[in-house]
């Protein structure tokens, strides 16, 4: 198997996750939403045939041990997100993997078909991006190191996807279907099944 998924996951600590969402619903409920997203991600990754490496920050969340087929667990290394992502990709290529995809834990619509599609696209393309509706991306796949993609990029902004595409303008790039990362209350409401769970939990 020459394909691997890199999962970037924050430790589920109250007040440290989903901080933008917590401005609208409070830190307790924001933590609950993050835990549901993390559980959904773990469920999906437990049902796919790819190697998995977990890169956690700052401490390994105990819930990640529910990810039974994760081969590796590492602390994220680097000063900022770009440096940490580049370091993780470089580790994967140094390990001999030929197709590498990185995801986070913000996507309620994650499923095995979406991840399989990303790896399939890397047979005929060097890069694949999963566009997020907020102007970022929920998935990045690569077949070779490309440090420029992580240097001086506008992380957590609505121009990240476009600037990433500009950096890759001379490369073979495939785009997946646009999905909704959950960072704000509007994002939560745009995912009806999770929002319904939230309302039921909130009232209980």
Tab-separated table of C-alpha atoms in Angstrom:
chain	number	residue	atom	x	y	z
A	1	UNK	CA	0.000	0.000	0.000
A	2	UNK	CA	1.575	3.292	-1.083
A	3	UNK	CA	-1.267	5.567	0.008
A	4	UNK	CA	-1.717	7.240	3.380
A	5	UNK	CA	-4.075	9.672	5.063
A	6	UNK	CA	-2.652	12.273	7.416
A	7	UNK	CA	-5.222	13.272	10.029
A	8	UNK	CA	-4.626	16.597	11.777
A	9	UNK	CA	-6.573	16.615	15.044
A	10	UNK	CA	-6.692	18.932	18.028
A	11	UNK	CA	-7.031	17.581	21.532
A	12	UNK	CA	-10.634	18.038	22.675
A	13	UNK	CA	-10.093	20.683	25.362
A	14	UNK	CA	-12.893	23.037	26.369
A	15	UNK	CA	-12.164	26.539	25.111
A	16	UNK	CA	-9.411	25.354	22.730
A	17	UNK	CA	-11.484	23.904	19.899
A	18	UNK	CA	-14.044	25.502	17.570
A	19	UNK	CA	-13.272	28.935	19.006
A	20	UNK	CA	-15.168	30.837	16.314
A	21	UNK	CA	-18.212	28.638	16.849
A	22	UNK	CA	-17.964	29.113	20.613
A	23	UNK	CA	-18.497	32.851	20.139
A	24	UNK	CA	-22.062	31.975	19.078
A	25	UNK	CA	-22.968	28.886	21.108
A	26	UNK	CA	-20.530	28.877	24.030
A	27	UNK	CA	-17.466	26.788	24.793
A	28	UNK	CA	-19.381	23.804	26.219
A	29	UNK	CA	-21.484	23.329	23.106
A	30	UNK	CA	-18.555	24.080	20.797
A	31	UNK	CA	-16.648	21.263	22.485
A	32	UNK	CA	-19.649	18.958	21.981
A	33	UNK	CA	-19.746	19.822	18.260
A	34	UNK	CA	-16.024	19.165	17.930
A	35	UNK	CA	-16.375	15.806	19.652
A	36	UNK	CA	-19.163	14.821	17.246
A	37	UNK	CA	-17.062	15.855	14.244
A	38	UNK	CA	-14.107	13.909	15.590
A	39	UNK	CA	-16.270	10.823	16.139
A	40	UNK	CA	-17.642	11.043	12.593
A	41	UNK	CA	-14.130	11.348	11.182
A	42	UNK	CA	-12.922	8.347	13.197
A	43	UNK	CA	-15.919	6.264	12.083
A	44	UNK	CA	-15.172	7.049	8.442
A	45	UNK	CA	-11.450	6.341	8.700
A	46	UNK	CA	-12.100	3.029	10.453
A	47	UNK	CA	-13.862	1.836	7.309
A	48	UNK	CA	-11.331	2.597	4.578
A	49	UNK	CA	-8.368	0.546	3.274
A	50	UNK	CA	-5.639	3.197	3.542
A	51	UNK	CA	-2.823	3.628	6.022
A	52	UNK	CA	-3.433	6.424	8.525
A	53	UNK	CA	-1.080	8.668	10.472
A	54	UNK	CA	-2.522	10.891	13.200
A	55	UNK	CA	-0.827	14.227	13.855
A	56	UNK	CA	-2.250	15.641	17.084
A	57	UNK	CA	-1.966	18.975	18.891
A	58	UNK	CA	-1.007	19.458	21.643
A	59	UNK	CA	-1.590	16.050	23.296
A	60	UNK	CA	-2.889	12.841	21.800
A	61	UNK	CA	-6.683	12.798	22.365
A	62	UNK	CA	-7.754	9.554	24.029
A	63	UNK	CA	-10.620	9.330	21.537
A	64	UNK	CA	-8.090	8.869	18.744
A	65	UNK	CA	-7.295	5.427	20.105
A	66	UNK	CA	-10.755	4.532	18.769
A	67	UNK	CA	-9.142	4.889	15.353
A	68	UNK	CA	-8.192	1.234	15.186
A	69	UNK	CA	-6.331	1.240	11.877
A	70	UNK	CA	-4.076	4.235	12.572
A	71	UNK	CA	-0.500	3.005	12.110
A	72	UNK	CA	1.195	6.090	13.528
A	73	UNK	CA	0.590	8.812	16.136
A	74	UNK	CA	2.770	11.930	16.155
A	75	UNK	CA	2.759	15.357	17.707
A	76	UNK	CA	2.523	18.078	15.059
A	77	UNK	CA	5.931	19.617	14.397
A	78	UNK	CA	6.461	23.223	13.327
A	79	UNK	CA	5.701	26.816	14.242
A	80	UNK	CA	2.552	27.453	12.189
A	81	UNK	CA	-0.015	25.372	10.349
A	82	UNK	CA	1.832	25.552	7.033
A	83	UNK	CA	5.088	24.382	8.540
A	84	UNK	CA	3.295	21.583	10.376
A	85	UNK	CA	1.495	20.379	7.263
A	86	UNK	CA	4.646	20.504	5.166
A	87	UNK	CA	6.515	18.539	7.830
A	88	UNK	CA	3.796	15.880	7.893
A	89	UNK	CA	3.783	15.514	4.109
A	90	UNK	CA	7.581	15.304	4.024
A	91	UNK	CA	7.475	12.559	6.635
A	92	UNK	CA	5.035	10.624	4.461
A	93	UNK	CA	7.162	10.928	1.343
A	94	UNK	CA	10.293	10.008	3.307
A	95	UNK	CA	8.433	6.869	4.424
A	96	UNK	CA	7.960	5.916	0.776
A	97	UNK	CA	4.297	6.778	0.313
A	98	UNK	CA	3.419	7.886	-3.229
A	99	UNK	CA	-0.040	9.353	-2.699
A	100	UNK	CA	-0.758	11.345	0.451
A	101	UNK	CA	-3.948	13.118	1.510
A	102	UNK	CA	-4.359	15.322	4.553
A	103	UNK	CA	-7.653	16.083	6.282
A	104	UNK	CA	-8.784	17.736	9.484
A	105	UNK	CA	-11.797	17.137	11.705
A	106	UNK	CA	-14.152	19.895	10.514
A	107	UNK	CA	-16.161	18.054	7.868
A	108	UNK	CA	-19.488	16.495	8.883
A	109	UNK	CA	-20.035	15.268	5.308
A	110	UNK	CA	-16.863	13.197	5.293
A	111	UNK	CA	-17.315	9.688	3.920
A	112	UNK	CA	-15.252	6.874	2.460
A	113	UNK	CA	-16.372	7.615	-1.113
A	114	UNK	CA	-15.022	11.159	-0.885
A	115	UNK	CA	-11.622	9.975	0.305
A	116	UNK	CA	-11.466	7.229	-2.322
A	117	UNK	CA	-12.282	9.822	-4.983
A	118	UNK	CA	-9.376	11.977	-3.779
A	119	UNK	CA	-6.892	9.123	-4.083
A	120	UNK	CA	-8.308	8.103	-7.468
A	121	UNK	CA	-7.718	11.630	-8.748
A	122	UNK	CA	-4.037	11.348	-7.822
A	123	UNK	CA	-3.542	8.681	-10.490
A	124	UNK	CA	-3.838	11.305	-13.212
A	125	UNK	CA	-3.014	14.470	-11.254
A	126	UNK	CA	-0.184	15.544	-8.986
A	127	UNK	CA	-2.459	17.401	-6.590
A	128	UNK	CA	-6.076	17.277	-5.437
A	129	UNK	CA	-7.960	19.899	-3.434
A	130	UNK	CA	-11.281	19.622	-1.643
A	131	UNK	CA	-12.773	23.144	-1.778
A	132	UNK	CA	-14.555	24.370	1.337
A	133	UNK	CA	-17.463	26.776	1.069
A	134	UNK	CA	-15.618	29.304	3.249
A	135	UNK	CA	-12.829	29.713	0.683
A	136	UNK	CA	-10.402	27.242	2.221
A	137	UNK	CA	-10.021	23.523	1.606
A	138	UNK	CA	-10.990	20.439	3.599
A	139	UNK	CA	-8.574	18.043	1.872
A	140	UNK	CA	-5.237	18.301	0.143
A	141	UNK	CA	-3.607	15.455	-1.737
A	142	UNK	CA	-0.110	15.322	-3.251
A	143	UNK	CA	2.127	12.894	-5.111
A	144	UNK	CA	5.372	14.753	-4.388
A	145	UNK	CA	6.701	17.381	-1.976
A	146	UNK	CA	5.765	20.976	-2.793
A	147	UNK	CA	6.924	23.282	0.053
A	148	UNK	CA	5.777	26.461	-1.737
A	149	UNK	CA	2.189	25.406	-1.081
A	150	UNK	CA	2.712	25.939	2.652
A	151	UNK	CA	4.839	29.086	2.728
A	152	UNK	CA	3.227	32.444	3.576
A	153	UNK	CA	-0.304	31.219	2.906
A	154	UNK	CA	-3.421	32.929	4.362
A	155	UNK	CA	-4.550	30.134	6.674
A	156	UNK	CA	-8.126	30.380	7.987
A	157	UNK	CA	-9.027	32.992	5.399
A	158	UNK	CA	-11.484	33.033	2.486
A	159	UNK	CA	-8.636	33.400	-0.032
A	160	UNK	CA	-6.697	30.252	0.885
A	161	UNK	CA	-8.131	28.062	-1.868
A	162	UNK	CA	-7.607	30.638	-4.612
A	163	UNK	CA	-4.069	31.402	-3.498
A	164	UNK	CA	-3.297	27.701	-3.298
A	165	UNK	CA	-4.593	27.212	-6.832
A	166	UNK	CA	-2.441	30.143	-7.954
A	167	UNK	CA	0.665	28.513	-6.483
A	168	UNK	CA	-0.291	25.309	-8.318
A	169	UNK	CA	-1.210	27.066	-11.574
A	170	UNK	CA	1.388	25.169	-13.607
A	171	UNK	CA	0.677	21.801	-12.002
A	172	UNK	CA	-1.888	19.089	-12.699
A	173	UNK	CA	-4.609	19.720	-10.129
A	174	UNK	CA	-8.016	18.126	-9.582
A	175	UNK	CA	-10.827	19.689	-7.548
A	176	UNK	CA	-13.295	17.631	-5.537
A	177	UNK	CA	-16.874	18.690	-4.863
A	178	UNK	CA	-17.262	21.704	-2.590
A	179	UNK	CA	-18.152	20.896	1.025
A	180	UNK	CA	-18.956	22.843	4.166
A	181	UNK	CA	-16.332	22.945	6.929
A	182	UNK	CA	-17.942	23.651	10.302
A	183	UNK	CA	-16.348	26.706	11.883
A	184	UNK	CA	-19.321	28.999	12.592
A	185	UNK	CA	-22.981	28.779	13.591
A	186	UNK	CA	-23.992	29.305	9.947
A	187	UNK	CA	-21.840	26.313	9.016
A	188	UNK	CA	-23.468	24.219	11.734
A	189	UNK	CA	-26.946	25.181	10.523
A	190	UNK	CA	-25.926	24.241	6.974
A	191	UNK	CA	-25.510	20.632	8.157
A	192	UNK	CA	-29.110	19.743	9.139
A	193	UNK	CA	-28.474	16.324	10.697
A	194	UNK	CA	-25.749	17.589	13.023
A	195	UNK	CA	-27.689	20.761	13.790
A	196	UNK	CA	-30.708	18.660	14.768
A	197	UNK	CA	-28.490	16.616	17.110
A	198	UNK	CA	-27.145	19.859	18.557
A	199	UNK	CA	-30.627	21.225	19.231
A	200	UNK	CA	-31.715	17.983	20.896
A	201	UNK	CA	-28.576	17.856	23.051
A	202	UNK	CA	-28.872	21.547	23.905
A	203	UNK	CA	-32.430	21.080	25.168
A	204	UNK	CA	-31.649	17.944	27.175
